Amino acid sequence: MITPLVWPAIANLHGVATKGKWFYGTGYDLSKIAVIDMDNEYKQKIEYTFPADFNNFNNPYSDGVYHGEALTVAGDYLYALFYVNKGKGYLNYYDSIVAKFEIDTATGELYFESYVTVGKNTFTLDLYENKLYACSLGGMQQVGTGNADTNICIIDLDNFTQNGVVTVNIANPLTDGDIRDISIVNDDNVYVFAGHYGGNYTNFIGKVYHTSLANLTNPTLWTPIITVDDHGYLWGIYADGYRLWFVKGTPIAVYNGTPSTAVSADRTFSITDMSDYVGGNLNSACFIAPDKVVTRGVAAPAVAKSMASQIRLAREARELAKKLQEKDK
């Protein structure tokens, strides 16, 4: 018999992280962080509402509505990403918040230390060698254009201040689109995905780029390796050192190795390969990290990846597409 776990502090789970026996989770709907004891049948022990439960957090947004997006642990610290709407809905955004909490490893309790701001409508928080990489759409998803404010923010954990945040902007965001995802294999192989929806929110127009960490802050040196103009709502990339996985709307395309020039998929999983619903769309994807084995001089990153944040973007795009269809009737 399988007994489902219910954690009162989490609704619409978007991010998880662990430290020792402590499992931390956050959700889009409640803007809370749950502390769960994995040694006690995964029962929730503590819940924190952010920002209300942290009196030493100087809230910069009096009318901000916070949403939990992602969590990661580095050392004895938990880093939590909250994107912030100006009021209700998702038409207007403030800069997102990355909050730093010290973890009491004995009790699981969290103590807020400080925060930095990153771009508007941020939904990724990838950790690589003591830096966090946060992709921001720059605002609400647009039809036929990207957002001028889209960016990647690189947060130096050794200098967790606003001065330690490097912002990367692409030259032509309105045409090249929003920066939606990043996947880092090693210093020589970094992948970035950017694009925007076409005129009816069903086709997505964009590119996957290859670069290095040294060139990440100079998008003019990024090499486009995959071009997309396809139907669907769920979009994201994951490079594990052996393959580049591209969730491209409805299919999942797989590219062998760590491609650095224009490339065609070595295998594509169509919707009928994954289900018996011909007219279906992908609604979620999760990649489980492989064993960390070095082949061909490339070590696979020992991290898993969930596309919960992209699921939220997919849902919003479907809603916007439906509104356009109703408007045209």
Tab-separated table of N, CA and C in Angstrom, residues 78-164:
chain	number	residue	atom	x	y	z
A	78	LEU	N	20.891	27.565	2.581
A	78	LEU	CA	19.822	27.336	1.615
A	78	LEU	C	19.576	28.640	0.871
A	79	TYR	N	19.513	28.559	-0.448
A	79	TYR	CA	19.193	29.716	-1.285
A	79	TYR	C	17.832	29.485	-1.921
A	80	ALA	N	16.954	30.446	-1.774
A	80	ALA	CA	15.579	30.310	-2.247
A	80	ALA	C	15.265	31.420	-3.232
A	81	LEU	N	14.691	31.040	-4.361
A	81	LEU	CA	14.279	31.995	-5.380
A	81	LEU	C	12.776	32.228	-5.281
A	82	PHE	N	12.392	33.497	-5.194
A	82	PHE	CA	10.985	33.895	-5.229
A	82	PHE	C	10.817	34.916	-6.347
A	83	TYR	N	9.919	34.618	-7.281
A	83	TYR	CA	9.592	35.686	-8.222
A	83	TYR	C	8.410	36.452	-7.646
A	84	VAL	N	8.303	37.716	-8.015
A	84	VAL	CA	7.380	38.615	-7.327
A	84	VAL	C	6.508	39.354	-8.340
A	85	ASN	N	5.216	39.173	-8.201
A	85	ASN	CA	4.260	39.940	-9.003
A	85	ASN	C	3.918	41.245	-8.304
A	86	LYS	N	3.674	42.261	-9.098
A	86	LYS	CA	3.153	43.518	-8.566
A	86	LYS	C	1.645	43.371	-8.501
A	87	GLY	N	1.144	43.028	-7.314
A	87	GLY	CA	-0.272	42.706	-7.175
A	87	GLY	C	-0.546	41.298	-7.669
A	88	LYS	N	-1.804	40.998	-7.931
A	88	LYS	CA	-2.202	39.658	-8.360
A	88	LYS	C	-2.038	39.485	-9.865
A	89	GLY	N	-2.124	38.233	-10.300
A	89	GLY	CA	-1.993	37.941	-11.719
A	89	GLY	C	-0.545	37.874	-12.139
A	90	TYR	N	-0.291	37.873	-13.460
A	90	TYR	CA	1.088	37.826	-13.935
A	90	TYR	C	1.319	38.824	-15.060
A	91	LEU	N	0.682	39.996	-14.937
A	91	LEU	CA	0.893	41.041	-15.933
A	91	LEU	C	2.103	41.906	-15.595
A	92	ASN	N	2.329	42.158	-14.307
A	92	ASN	CA	3.395	43.067	-13.883
A	92	ASN	C	4.299	42.379	-12.870
A	93	TYR	N	5.584	42.634	-13.003
A	93	TYR	CA	6.572	41.955	-12.173
A	93	TYR	C	7.545	42.941	-11.547
A	94	TYR	N	7.950	42.624	-10.320
A	94	TYR	CA	9.110	43.247	-9.715
A	94	TYR	C	10.330	42.365	-9.998
A	95	ASP	N	11.516	42.887	-9.686
A	95	ASP	CA	12.694	42.030	-9.720
A	95	ASP	C	12.503	40.882	-8.734
A	96	SER	N	13.038	39.718	-9.088
A	96	SER	CA	12.912	38.537	-8.239
A	96	SER	C	13.908	38.607	-7.082
A	97	ILE	N	13.632	37.797	-6.069
A	97	ILE	CA	14.440	37.770	-4.848
A	97	ILE	C	15.136	36.414	-4.722
A	98	VAL	N	16.441	36.432	-4.479
A	98	VAL	CA	17.161	35.229	-4.059
A	98	VAL	C	17.574	35.452	-2.613
A	99	ALA	N	16.988	34.664	-1.711
A	99	ALA	CA	17.217	34.825	-0.277
A	99	ALA	C	18.186	33.760	0.225
A	100	LYS	N	19.043	34.162	1.147
A	100	LYS	CA	20.047	33.263	1.732
A	100	LYS	C	19.667	32.965	3.181
A	101	PHE	N	19.604	31.669	3.519
A	101	PHE	CA	19.271	31.235	4.871
A	101	PHE	C	20.381	30.334	5.400
A	102	GLU	N	20.779	30.558	6.634
A	102	GLU	CA	21.678	29.610	7.288
A	102	GLU	C	20.852	28.442	7.804
A	103	ILE	N	21.360	27.226	7.610
A	103	ILE	CA	20.673	26.011	8.036
A	103	ILE	C	21.238	25.543	9.374
A	104	ASP	N	20.380	25.341	10.348
A	104	ASP	CA	20.775	24.662	11.581
A	104	ASP	C	20.694	23.171	11.284
A	105	THR	N	21.840	22.538	11.097
A	105	THR	CA	21.838	21.143	10.644
A	105	THR	C	21.292	20.185	11.699
A	106	ALA	N	21.247	20.620	12.958
A	106	ALA	CA	20.701	19.758	14.019
A	106	ALA	C	19.187	19.783	14.032
A	107	THR	N	18.580	20.934	13.786
A	107	THR	CA	17.125	21.087	13.910
A	107	THR	C	16.423	21.302	12.575
A	108	GLY	N	17.180	21.641	11.539
A	108	GLY	CA	16.575	21.958	10.241
A	108	GLY	C	16.088	23.382	10.132
A	109	GLU	N	16.151	24.148	11.214
A	109	GLU	CA	15.637	25.521	11.200
A	109	GLU	C	16.436	26.415	10.254
A	110	LEU	N	15.759	27.451	9.759
A	110	LEU	CA	16.363	28.395	8.828
A	110	LEU	C	16.455	29.774	9.467
A	111	TYR	N	17.576	30.432	9.224
A	111	TYR	CA	17.791	31.787	9.724
A	111	TYR	C	18.155	32.683	8.541
A	112	PHE	N	17.262	33.627	8.252
A	112	PHE	CA	17.491	34.522	7.121
A	112	PHE	C	18.725	35.379	7.367
A	113	GLU	N	19.584	35.467	6.319
A	113	GLU	CA	20.789	36.282	6.421
A	113	GLU	C	20.737	37.523	5.526
A	114	SER	N	20.461	37.319	4.234
A	114	SER	CA	20.487	38.456	3.310
A	114	SER	C	19.816	38.049	2.004
A	115	TYR	N	19.737	38.987	1.084
A	115	TYR	CA	19.142	38.672	-0.216
A	115	TYR	C	19.769	39.539	-1.295
A	116	VAL	N	19.601	39.091	-2.540
A	116	VAL	CA	19.926	39.905	-3.707
A	116	VAL	C	18.729	39.863	-4.636
A	117	THR	N	18.652	40.830	-5.522
A	117	THR	CA	17.611	40.817	-6.545
A	117	THR	C	18.208	40.389	-7.871
A	118	VAL	N	17.387	39.697	-8.651
A	118	VAL	CA	17.754	39.305	-10.013
A	118	VAL	C	16.632	39.777	-10.937
A	119	GLY	N	16.552	39.260	-12.156
A	119	GLY	CA	15.620	39.808	-13.138
A	119	GLY	C	14.157	39.535	-12.832
A	120	LYS	N	13.305	40.157	-13.631
A	120	LYS	CA	11.862	39.978	-13.504
A	120	LYS	C	11.443	38.611	-14.054
A	121	ASN	N	10.521	37.966	-13.336
A	121	ASN	CA	9.998	36.664	-13.752
A	121	ASN	C	11.134	35.656	-13.925
A	122	THR	N	11.922	35.506	-12.869
A	122	THR	CA	13.024	34.541	-12.851
A	122	THR	C	12.496	33.179	-12.428
A	123	PHE	N	13.016	32.114	-13.047
A	123	PHE	CA	12.473	30.789	-12.730
A	123	PHE	C	13.517	29.686	-12.726
A	124	THR	N	14.811	30.012	-12.851
A	124	THR	CA	15.841	28.989	-12.713
A	124	THR	C	16.851	29.440	-11.667
A	125	LEU	N	17.447	28.473	-10.990
A	125	LEU	CA	18.478	28.754	-9.992
A	125	LEU	C	19.457	27.583	-10.028
A	126	ASP	N	20.384	27.635	-10.987
A	126	ASP	CA	21.325	26.545	-11.201
A	126	ASP	C	22.635	26.836	-10.487
A	127	LEU	N	23.127	25.858	-9.734
A	127	LEU	CA	24.375	26.000	-8.993
A	127	LEU	C	25.504	25.331	-9.757
A	128	TYR	N	26.600	26.086	-9.934
A	128	TYR	CA	27.811	25.514	-10.531
A	128	TYR	C	29.016	26.232	-9.943
A	129	GLU	N	29.859	25.472	-9.249
A	129	GLU	CA	31.112	25.967	-8.682
A	129	GLU	C	30.939	27.286	-7.924
A	130	ASN	N	30.085	27.235	-6.945
A	130	ASN	CA	29.884	28.338	-6.005
A	130	ASN	C	29.304	29.597	-6.638
A	131	LYS	N	28.586	29.409	-7.744
A	131	LYS	CA	27.838	30.513	-8.325
A	131	LYS	C	26.446	30.007	-8.701
A	132	LEU	N	25.481	30.898	-8.597
A	132	LEU	CA	24.118	30.586	-9.010
A	132	LEU	C	23.828	31.290	-10.334
A	133	TYR	N	23.110	30.591	-11.193
A	133	TYR	CA	22.766	31.127	-12.514
A	133	TYR	C	21.242	31.183	-12.609
A	134	ALA	N	20.716	32.389	-12.764
A	134	ALA	CA	19.268	32.605	-12.745
A	134	ALA	C	18.815	33.205	-14.064
A	135	CYS	N	17.941	32.493	-14.775
A	135	CYS	CA	17.395	32.982	-16.055
A	135	CYS	C	16.090	33.723	-15.795
A	136	SER	N	15.963	34.894	-16.413
A	136	SER	CA	14.775	35.728	-16.218
A	136	SER	C	14.150	36.073	-17.564
A	137	LEU	N	12.833	35.911	-17.647
A	137	LEU	CA	12.136	36.301	-18.871
A	137	LEU	C	12.115	37.811	-19.046
A	138	GLY	N	12.186	38.554	-17.957
A	138	GLY	CA	12.125	40.013	-18.049
A	138	GLY	C	10.719	40.566	-17.954
A	139	GLY	N	9.757	39.721	-17.607
A	139	GLY	CA	8.374	40.150	-17.504
A	139	GLY	C	7.447	39.067	-18.008
A	140	MET	N	6.229	39.429	-18.337
A	140	MET	CA	5.262	38.466	-18.840
A	140	MET	C	5.662	37.982	-20.226
A	141	GLN	N	5.369	36.725	-20.531
A	141	GLN	CA	5.608	36.218	-21.878
A	141	GLN	C	4.807	37.041	-22.882
A	142	GLN	N	5.462	37.378	-23.990
A	142	GLN	CA	4.842	38.216	-25.007
A	142	GLN	C	4.531	37.404	-26.261
A	143	VAL	N	3.623	37.893	-27.043
A	143	VAL	CA	3.299	37.257	-28.312
A	143	VAL	C	4.050	37.986	-29.418
A	144	GLY	N	4.878	37.233	-30.151
A	144	GLY	CA	5.592	37.791	-31.297
A	144	GLY	C	6.842	38.572	-30.962
A	145	THR	N	7.257	38.608	-29.694
A	145	THR	CA	8.432	39.381	-29.313
A	145	THR	C	8.965	38.892	-27.979
A	146	GLY	N	10.232	39.179	-27.739
A	146	GLY	CA	10.804	38.925	-26.432
A	146	GLY	C	10.683	40.153	-25.551
A	147	ASN	N	11.161	40.046	-24.324
A	147	ASN	CA	11.146	41.161	-23.381
A	147	ASN	C	12.494	41.869	-23.370
A	148	ALA	N	12.457	43.181	-23.355
A	148	ALA	CA	13.700	43.962	-23.348
A	148	ALA	C	14.537	43.689	-22.107
A	149	ASP	N	13.902	43.318	-20.992
A	149	ASP	CA	14.612	43.163	-19.721
A	149	ASP	C	15.075	41.733	-19.443
A	150	THR	N	14.959	40.824	-20.402
A	150	THR	CA	15.387	39.452	-20.153
A	150	THR	C	16.882	39.402	-19.879
A	151	ASN	N	17.311	38.457	-19.015
A	151	ASN	CA	18.733	38.367	-18.703
A	151	ASN	C	19.070	37.056	-18.009
A	152	ILE	N	20.377	36.835	-17.839
A	152	ILE	CA	20.897	35.828	-16.919
A	152	ILE	C	21.622	36.582	-15.829
A	153	CYS	N	21.321	36.263	-14.580
A	153	CYS	CA	22.045	36.846	-13.463
A	153	CYS	C	22.951	35.773	-12.857
A	154	ILE	N	24.217	36.118	-12.696
A	154	ILE	CA	25.207	35.213	-12.114
A	154	ILE	C	25.544	35.736	-10.723
A	155	ILE	N	25.259	34.924	-9.709
A	155	ILE	CA	25.390	35.342	-8.315
A	155	ILE	C	26.601	34.647	-7.707
A	156	ASP	N	27.559	35.432	-7.254
A	156	ASP	CA	28.761	34.906	-6.625
A	156	ASP	C	28.463	34.639	-5.150
A	157	LEU	N	28.488	33.379	-4.747
A	157	LEU	CA	28.153	33.042	-3.365
A	157	LEU	C	29.241	33.471	-2.382
A	158	ASP	N	30.456	33.714	-2.870
A	158	ASP	CA	31.507	34.242	-2.011
A	158	ASP	C	31.353	35.739	-1.773
A	159	ASN	N	30.511	36.369	-2.560
A	159	ASN	CA	30.238	37.799	-2.432
A	159	ASN	C	28.747	38.002	-2.627
A	160	PHE	N	27.977	37.476	-1.669
A	160	PHE	CA	26.522	37.483	-1.805
A	160	PHE	C	25.974	38.862	-1.455
A	161	THR	N	26.266	39.807	-2.335
A	161	THR	CA	25.755	41.172	-2.263
A	161	THR	C	25.320	41.556	-3.663
A	162	GLN	N	24.626	42.686	-3.792
A	162	GLN	CA	24.196	43.098	-5.120
A	162	GLN	C	25.389	43.371	-6.034
A	163	ASN	N	26.505	43.794	-5.451
A	163	ASN	CA	27.717	44.003	-6.248
A	163	ASN	C	28.290	42.700	-6.775
A	164	GLY	N	27.904	41.580	-6.157
A	164	GLY	CA	28.379	40.280	-6.596
A	164	GLY	C	27.487	39.620	-7.627
